[in-house]
Structures are given as structure tokens and as C-alpha cells.
XYZ file of C-alpha atoms in Angstrom:
354
model
C -20.265 0.535 6.700
C -21.889 1.675 9.877
C -22.903 -1.111 12.191
C -26.700 -1.173 12.519
C -28.182 -0.459 15.884
C -29.392 -3.731 17.273
C -32.908 -4.160 18.512
C -33.186 -5.181 22.150
C -35.025 -8.391 22.499
C -35.481 -11.183 24.933
C -33.338 -14.289 24.810
C -34.549 -16.845 22.319
C -34.722 -20.493 23.228
C -33.338 -22.775 20.569
C -33.772 -26.438 19.925
C -31.873 -28.576 17.448
C -33.036 -31.421 15.288
C -30.393 -33.098 13.170
C -31.124 -36.736 13.654
C -30.505 -36.484 17.328
C -28.681 -34.078 19.704
C -27.894 -30.449 19.715
C -24.939 -29.149 17.844
C -23.293 -25.892 17.080
C -22.852 -25.257 13.436
C -20.121 -24.256 11.061
C -21.176 -22.850 7.808
C -19.268 -22.553 4.608
C -22.388 -22.659 2.698
C -25.047 -25.030 3.593
C -24.377 -26.925 6.694
C -25.356 -25.991 10.098
C -26.409 -27.080 13.352
C -29.497 -25.709 14.945
C -33.175 -25.925 14.232
C -34.320 -22.788 15.959
C -37.715 -21.734 17.168
C -36.681 -18.298 15.864
C -38.182 -19.343 12.539
C -41.615 -19.517 14.132
C -41.649 -15.935 15.343
C -43.747 -13.365 13.483
C -41.929 -11.640 10.656
C -42.366 -8.197 12.209
C -40.709 -9.361 15.410
C -37.838 -10.915 13.466
C -37.128 -7.808 11.431
C -37.911 -5.062 13.970
C -35.390 -2.187 13.720
C -33.880 -3.833 10.640
C -31.897 -6.229 12.830
C -31.305 -9.927 12.199
C -29.736 -10.430 15.557
C -31.186 -12.403 18.408
C -29.807 -12.335 21.910
C -29.165 -15.484 23.846
C -26.937 -16.517 26.689
C -23.977 -18.788 26.164
C -22.129 -20.206 29.140
C -23.638 -17.569 31.352
C -22.721 -14.606 29.167
C -24.963 -12.683 26.800
C -24.035 -13.052 23.134
C -25.572 -11.492 20.050
C -25.917 -13.875 17.145
C -27.981 -14.652 14.074
C -29.267 -17.926 12.702
C -27.670 -18.248 9.268
C -28.537 -20.817 6.627
C -25.729 -21.593 4.179
C -26.634 -23.097 0.817
C -23.651 -24.633 -0.988
C -20.784 -26.408 0.759
C -17.999 -26.185 -1.780
C -14.544 -24.695 -1.298
C -15.908 -21.239 -0.548
C -19.095 -22.165 1.259
C -17.299 -24.464 3.661
C -14.884 -21.754 4.725
C -17.646 -19.192 5.131
C -19.651 -21.568 7.287
C -16.751 -22.252 9.595
C -15.949 -18.546 9.859
C -19.554 -17.730 10.729
C -19.524 -20.390 13.402
C -16.342 -18.990 14.923
C -17.990 -15.561 14.937
C -20.707 -16.975 17.203
C -23.579 -17.419 14.765
C -25.833 -20.449 14.594
C -25.336 -21.987 11.162
C -27.668 -24.276 9.232
C -26.529 -25.842 5.978
C -27.515 -27.762 2.876
C -25.826 -28.958 -0.285
C -26.894 -31.046 -3.261
C -23.989 -33.436 -2.648
C -24.174 -35.867 0.242
C -20.375 -35.881 0.442
C -20.329 -32.141 1.108
C -23.025 -32.464 3.752
C -21.218 -35.332 5.474
C -17.960 -33.415 5.518
C -19.489 -30.558 7.485
C -21.552 -32.891 9.648
C -18.320 -34.591 10.709
C -17.246 -31.276 12.190
C -20.408 -30.983 14.238
C -22.480 -29.056 11.742
C -26.143 -29.882 11.379
C -27.007 -30.354 7.740
C -30.278 -30.797 5.891
C -31.196 -32.460 2.621
C -33.062 -29.463 1.207
C -33.405 -25.710 1.544
C -36.841 -25.896 3.176
C -35.720 -26.280 6.812
C -33.296 -23.396 6.372
C -36.032 -21.103 5.052
C -38.198 -21.949 8.037
C -35.574 -21.325 10.695
C -32.864 -18.948 9.516
C -32.742 -15.170 9.865
C -31.000 -15.003 6.522
C -29.653 -17.336 3.864
C -26.151 -17.198 2.375
C -25.807 -18.710 -1.102
C -22.428 -19.999 -2.305
C -23.156 -21.657 -5.632
C -21.118 -22.195 -8.817
C -23.365 -20.744 -11.536
C -26.205 -18.307 -12.127
C -28.348 -21.199 -13.352
C -27.970 -23.028 -10.049
C -28.727 -19.847 -8.104
C -31.893 -19.488 -10.200
C -32.931 -23.070 -9.447
C -32.284 -22.728 -5.705
C -34.245 -19.483 -5.461
C -37.081 -19.926 -7.954
C -37.076 -23.618 -8.843
C -39.246 -26.437 -7.551
C -38.785 -26.787 -3.796
C -36.639 -23.656 -3.721
C -36.624 -20.581 -1.525
C -39.707 -18.971 -3.078
C -41.613 -22.231 -2.673
C -40.863 -21.954 1.058
C -41.420 -18.202 1.168
C -41.356 -16.538 4.568
C -41.833 -12.761 4.680
C -38.837 -10.927 6.102
C -36.262 -13.487 5.026
C -33.145 -12.000 3.427
C -31.057 -13.857 0.849
C -27.366 -12.996 0.408
C -25.852 -14.347 -2.812
C -22.061 -14.584 -2.552
C -21.786 -16.388 -5.885
C -20.400 -14.730 -9.019
C -23.578 -14.481 -11.050
C -25.172 -12.508 -13.867
C -26.627 -9.134 -12.794
C -29.802 -9.661 -14.859
C -30.447 -12.976 -13.112
C -29.859 -11.319 -9.736
C -32.292 -8.492 -10.427
C -34.963 -10.844 -11.755
C -34.697 -13.084 -8.710
C -34.699 -10.069 -6.386
C -38.006 -8.939 -7.903
C -39.459 -12.432 -7.518
C -38.384 -12.601 -3.876
C -39.767 -9.121 -3.199
C -43.161 -10.229 -4.523
C -43.180 -12.739 -1.646
C -42.020 -10.307 1.026
C -38.345 -11.288 0.931
C -35.249 -9.394 -0.167
C -31.973 -10.129 -1.920
C -28.469 -8.778 -1.474
C -25.705 -9.693 -3.921
C -22.323 -9.862 -2.188
C -19.843 -11.709 -4.431
C -16.498 -12.376 -2.800
C -12.778 -12.248 -3.548
C -10.052 -13.972 -1.607
C -10.500 -17.622 -2.501
C -10.895 -20.574 -0.125
C -8.158 -19.222 2.143
C -10.023 -15.938 2.516
C -13.259 -17.803 3.253
C -11.784 -19.960 6.021
C -9.894 -17.034 7.587
C -12.718 -14.490 7.198
C -10.433 -12.174 5.214
C -12.490 -11.993 2.013
C -13.522 -8.798 0.256
C -17.170 -8.306 -0.727
C -18.683 -5.922 -3.256
C -22.308 -5.528 -2.277
C -25.495 -4.599 -4.084
C -28.777 -4.037 -2.276
C -31.098 -1.596 -0.566
C -29.446 0.403 2.213
C -31.685 -1.061 4.924
C -31.078 -4.637 3.796
C -27.303 -4.176 3.618
C -27.256 -2.571 7.074
C -29.307 -5.430 8.492
C -26.957 -8.157 7.252
C -23.722 -6.267 7.955
C -23.050 -7.987 11.319
C -23.232 -11.394 9.637
C -21.122 -10.369 6.635
C -18.531 -8.994 9.057
C -18.168 -12.494 10.479
C -16.877 -13.899 7.201
C -15.076 -11.016 5.488
C -12.512 -8.320 6.228
C -13.654 -5.657 3.768
C -17.063 -4.833 2.404
C -17.923 -2.159 -0.160
C -21.555 -1.285 -0.837
C -21.512 -0.272 -4.510
C -25.180 0.294 -5.284
C -28.610 -1.285 -5.620
C -29.238 -4.991 -6.062
C -27.231 -6.375 -8.979
C -24.484 -3.776 -8.676
C -22.318 -6.158 -6.678
C -22.348 -8.690 -9.490
C -21.575 -6.013 -12.089
C -18.495 -4.982 -10.100
C -17.422 -8.570 -9.507
C -17.574 -9.430 -13.208
C -15.525 -6.344 -14.041
C -13.020 -7.274 -11.341
C -12.597 -10.812 -12.646
C -12.354 -9.635 -16.241
C -9.524 -7.319 -15.214
C -7.792 -10.131 -13.328
C -8.133 -12.409 -16.350
C -6.666 -9.739 -18.646
C -3.887 -8.866 -16.184
C -2.773 -12.496 -16.073
C -2.391 -12.423 -19.849
C -0.441 -9.162 -19.967
C 1.697 -10.187 -16.974
C 2.590 -13.434 -18.761
C 3.675 -11.409 -21.799
C 5.749 -9.165 -19.525
C 7.550 -12.189 -18.091
C 8.179 -13.506 -21.583
C 9.736 -10.189 -22.587
C 11.941 -10.295 -19.476
C 13.065 -13.842 -20.158
C 14.014 -13.075 -23.752
C 15.844 -9.957 -22.594
C 17.716 -11.980 -19.943
C 16.058 -10.355 -16.930
C 15.162 -12.590 -13.985
C 11.319 -12.717 -13.640
C 11.503 -12.380 -9.851
C 13.622 -9.244 -10.192
C 11.210 -7.987 -12.823
C 8.354 -8.273 -10.335
C 10.297 -6.297 -7.746
C 10.666 -3.500 -10.244
C 7.068 -3.619 -11.478
C 5.636 -3.681 -7.980
C 7.610 -0.569 -7.107
C 6.068 1.288 -10.036
C 2.794 2.134 -11.722
C 2.641 -1.107 -13.720
C 1.837 -3.176 -10.643
C -1.465 -5.002 -10.162
C -2.983 -7.627 -7.910
C -1.635 -10.197 -10.354
C 1.981 -8.985 -10.090
C 1.747 -8.453 -6.340
C -0.107 -11.641 -5.376
C -0.780 -14.168 -8.135
C 2.644 -14.376 -9.744
C 4.753 -14.652 -6.581
C 2.258 -16.807 -4.668
C 1.102 -19.304 -7.291
C 3.064 -18.948 -10.542
C 6.804 -18.334 -10.230
C 7.090 -20.931 -7.462
C 5.140 -23.485 -9.517
C 2.483 -23.947 -6.809
C -0.651 -23.310 -8.902
C -2.860 -24.097 -5.903
C -5.018 -20.992 -5.467
C -8.195 -23.082 -5.183
C -9.856 -21.269 -8.108
C -10.133 -23.262 -11.329
C -9.877 -22.526 -15.020
C -13.505 -23.580 -15.381
C -14.690 -20.975 -12.893
C -12.644 -18.158 -14.401
C -13.741 -19.058 -17.915
C -17.318 -18.895 -16.664
C -16.752 -15.456 -15.129
C -15.068 -14.114 -18.282
C -17.958 -15.484 -20.329
C -20.472 -13.722 -18.049
C -18.523 -10.467 -18.363
C -18.559 -10.811 -22.155
C -22.291 -11.474 -22.062
C -22.837 -8.308 -20.028
C -20.715 -6.291 -22.456
C -22.811 -7.623 -25.332
C -26.070 -6.767 -23.605
C -24.791 -3.218 -23.138
C -23.874 -3.075 -26.867
C -20.307 -1.997 -26.086
C -17.352 -2.387 -28.453
C -14.434 -3.304 -26.170
C -11.655 -4.874 -28.254
C -9.222 -5.627 -25.425
C -11.927 -7.325 -23.372
C -12.974 -9.278 -26.457
C -9.421 -10.475 -27.111
C -8.967 -11.529 -23.481
C -12.238 -13.455 -23.646
C -11.138 -15.182 -26.856
C -7.834 -16.315 -25.367
C -9.513 -17.626 -22.226
C -12.129 -19.527 -24.230
C -9.585 -21.061 -26.608
C -7.303 -22.076 -23.734
C -9.737 -24.922 -23.003
C -7.993 -26.885 -25.758
C -4.716 -26.971 -23.832
C -5.527 -26.272 -20.174
C -8.167 -28.414 -18.474
C -11.140 -27.102 -16.542
C -9.830 -28.495 -13.260
C -6.452 -26.758 -13.492
C -5.642 -23.694 -11.413
C -6.751 -20.522 -13.194
C -3.269 -19.016 -12.965
C -2.098 -21.594 -15.512
C -3.452 -19.289 -18.205
C 0.076 -17.815 -18.196
C 1.202 -21.024 -19.898
C -0.356 -19.829 -23.142
C 2.729 -17.566 -23.301
C 5.251 -19.262 -21.037
C 4.708 -22.956 -21.702
C 4.096 -25.645 -19.095
C 5.482 -24.630 -15.721
């Protein structure tokens, strides 16, 4: 995506208030360090030329940066926050769990007990939350973002959520002069902490262009796929395919075993041909065949994503038998593979405990 032309503006003076001194902030979701007077500027000044960026001087050198509020400090949010901090942004954070807040605070991140201070001070908010229901509560619930509405604020939802929820919340935010961009991510906790994630993005062209410099600080590849909600449609399809590919790849390994072909050699052959996939190229060698099962993404989260994909298929009144069978296997696997287990363990439905 083309980098938006930044508006020229005068340096902004920042102050911090996190129970005492100034801090820089890391943000993986909600934890951050500055309370900025930027939040008190008029909305038109903050959004002029579609830019979120403010210019300030750091150690005698000019540096462009945004004030980013991260909501959700889990595995993904934490990594995103730290990546944004390394990119030079001021990060503010919050999380429902005190443990998550304390963890980021111990690294010098200023954290807050609610979303209100972030709404008042940040140029944009980044949501990294586990379910669509929690996203709904954070945006539209009591004490949420809409309750602290500030015209011009942009909300970027990196969660894997339901497109209908996203579009409903986007309309509610728009009624209060705010906008929403859905930018669900792939790459896991490692991708979040190393800023190598991939994002599929839904939103208005101007909004996506405005947040691009911030998204670039926590991801390596970004694809704008359509209007708001389109990002979540693509993400659900992506995860459904991954879920199905894990099942078919497990069956392929079982065939190879029974036919006395080494699974590692099988993968070499598959990955040289048209049968390859992200699962055969990454998942199996990285987390399955070596017995690691430490991707950082759980069975519970993948079951949730497959369930959301099935819900979308139902709403569209589509008859998709392969998708339905994959969804059935994932749902029934709860009887033998716990929610906290690595999602790649779904292969054990064919291969046994590894």
C-alpha cells in the first residue's frame, strides 16, 4: 500500500501520567507509556491530511510517531505493543487482567485500568481480543470506546472476529464520528514480537491509508481486501482452510506411514509439488514432526475460528460439505484434545498421541 503523505505539523509536547514518571511504552495490546496532550487537540487538527502522525524531537533528532492505544495484552497484543514501541511510537495500554498489565508495566510500559484514558489520548486504538463478544463489549459496552467517544479516533481490530459484528460496530462508531478498520493477523506470537505478521485489512481507503504507518510497525505484509468487515471474512476463510489442511495433511502422513514412506521425506516431495500448503511447508516441520507443538495458538482459539467460519457459511445459506465435515471433526476433537493444547495437535485424530 502506498505510504500516506504526512501532514507537516509542529512538535507536540507530551506528558506522562502513570503513577509517577515518564516512560516510553511497549504495546502488544493494551499497555503503554505516555499520557499525551495530543488527545486534547481539536479533531480536525489531529486528522488533517488523513495523517495520524505527530512530529516530535527525540534526542535532538526529529522523529515521526503516533500515539497508539493497545487494548488486550495477551500473547499477540504483547508482541504487537513491543514492536510498535521499537518502531518509535508512543504506546498506551490496557487489559482486563492485572497480571497482563503488570507484565508490560515491568518493561516500562504505562498501563491503565480502563479504555477511557486511551480514548482521550491516542491517535488510534489497536484491539487484540480473543472473541467477537469481547470486542463488542470493549467498543459498545458500558465504559467502552463509544462511551468515551472522540471524533476522529480510529479503531483497528486485529482480532479474529465475526464480519457482522465488525460491520455493526463500525456503523455505531461512525455515528459518533469515529471509524473502524478490521485487520486480523497471521503469524502467531512470534510474528507479533518480530513485526513479521501478515494482515488482511477491511476499511475505507482513507482510513487504511491513515493507519498504514502504524500497521507497518507491527507487520511485514498487509493486504487491503475491501470495505470494513472484508478483513474478517478473509481471515475466517484462511483459518478454515488451515484447519482443513491440517486434517488432510494428517491423513497424508498416515497413508505414508502405512505405505512405509518416511513422513519427512514425504514432506520434501509434497513441498516440491502442487500438493504443498502452508501446513506442509510450515506447520508440520516446525511444530508436528519434531513433537514441539508450541506454536502459541490453542485448540480453543482454532475451534472458535472454525465455528465462526461455519456460522458465516450458514448465514450465507451455502452448502459446503467439506467445510462442514472439517468443522464437525474440529468440534468433536474437544472430547480428546483439550482447549489449552496447541492447535496442531488436531493431527492426532489420525496419528495418535505424538
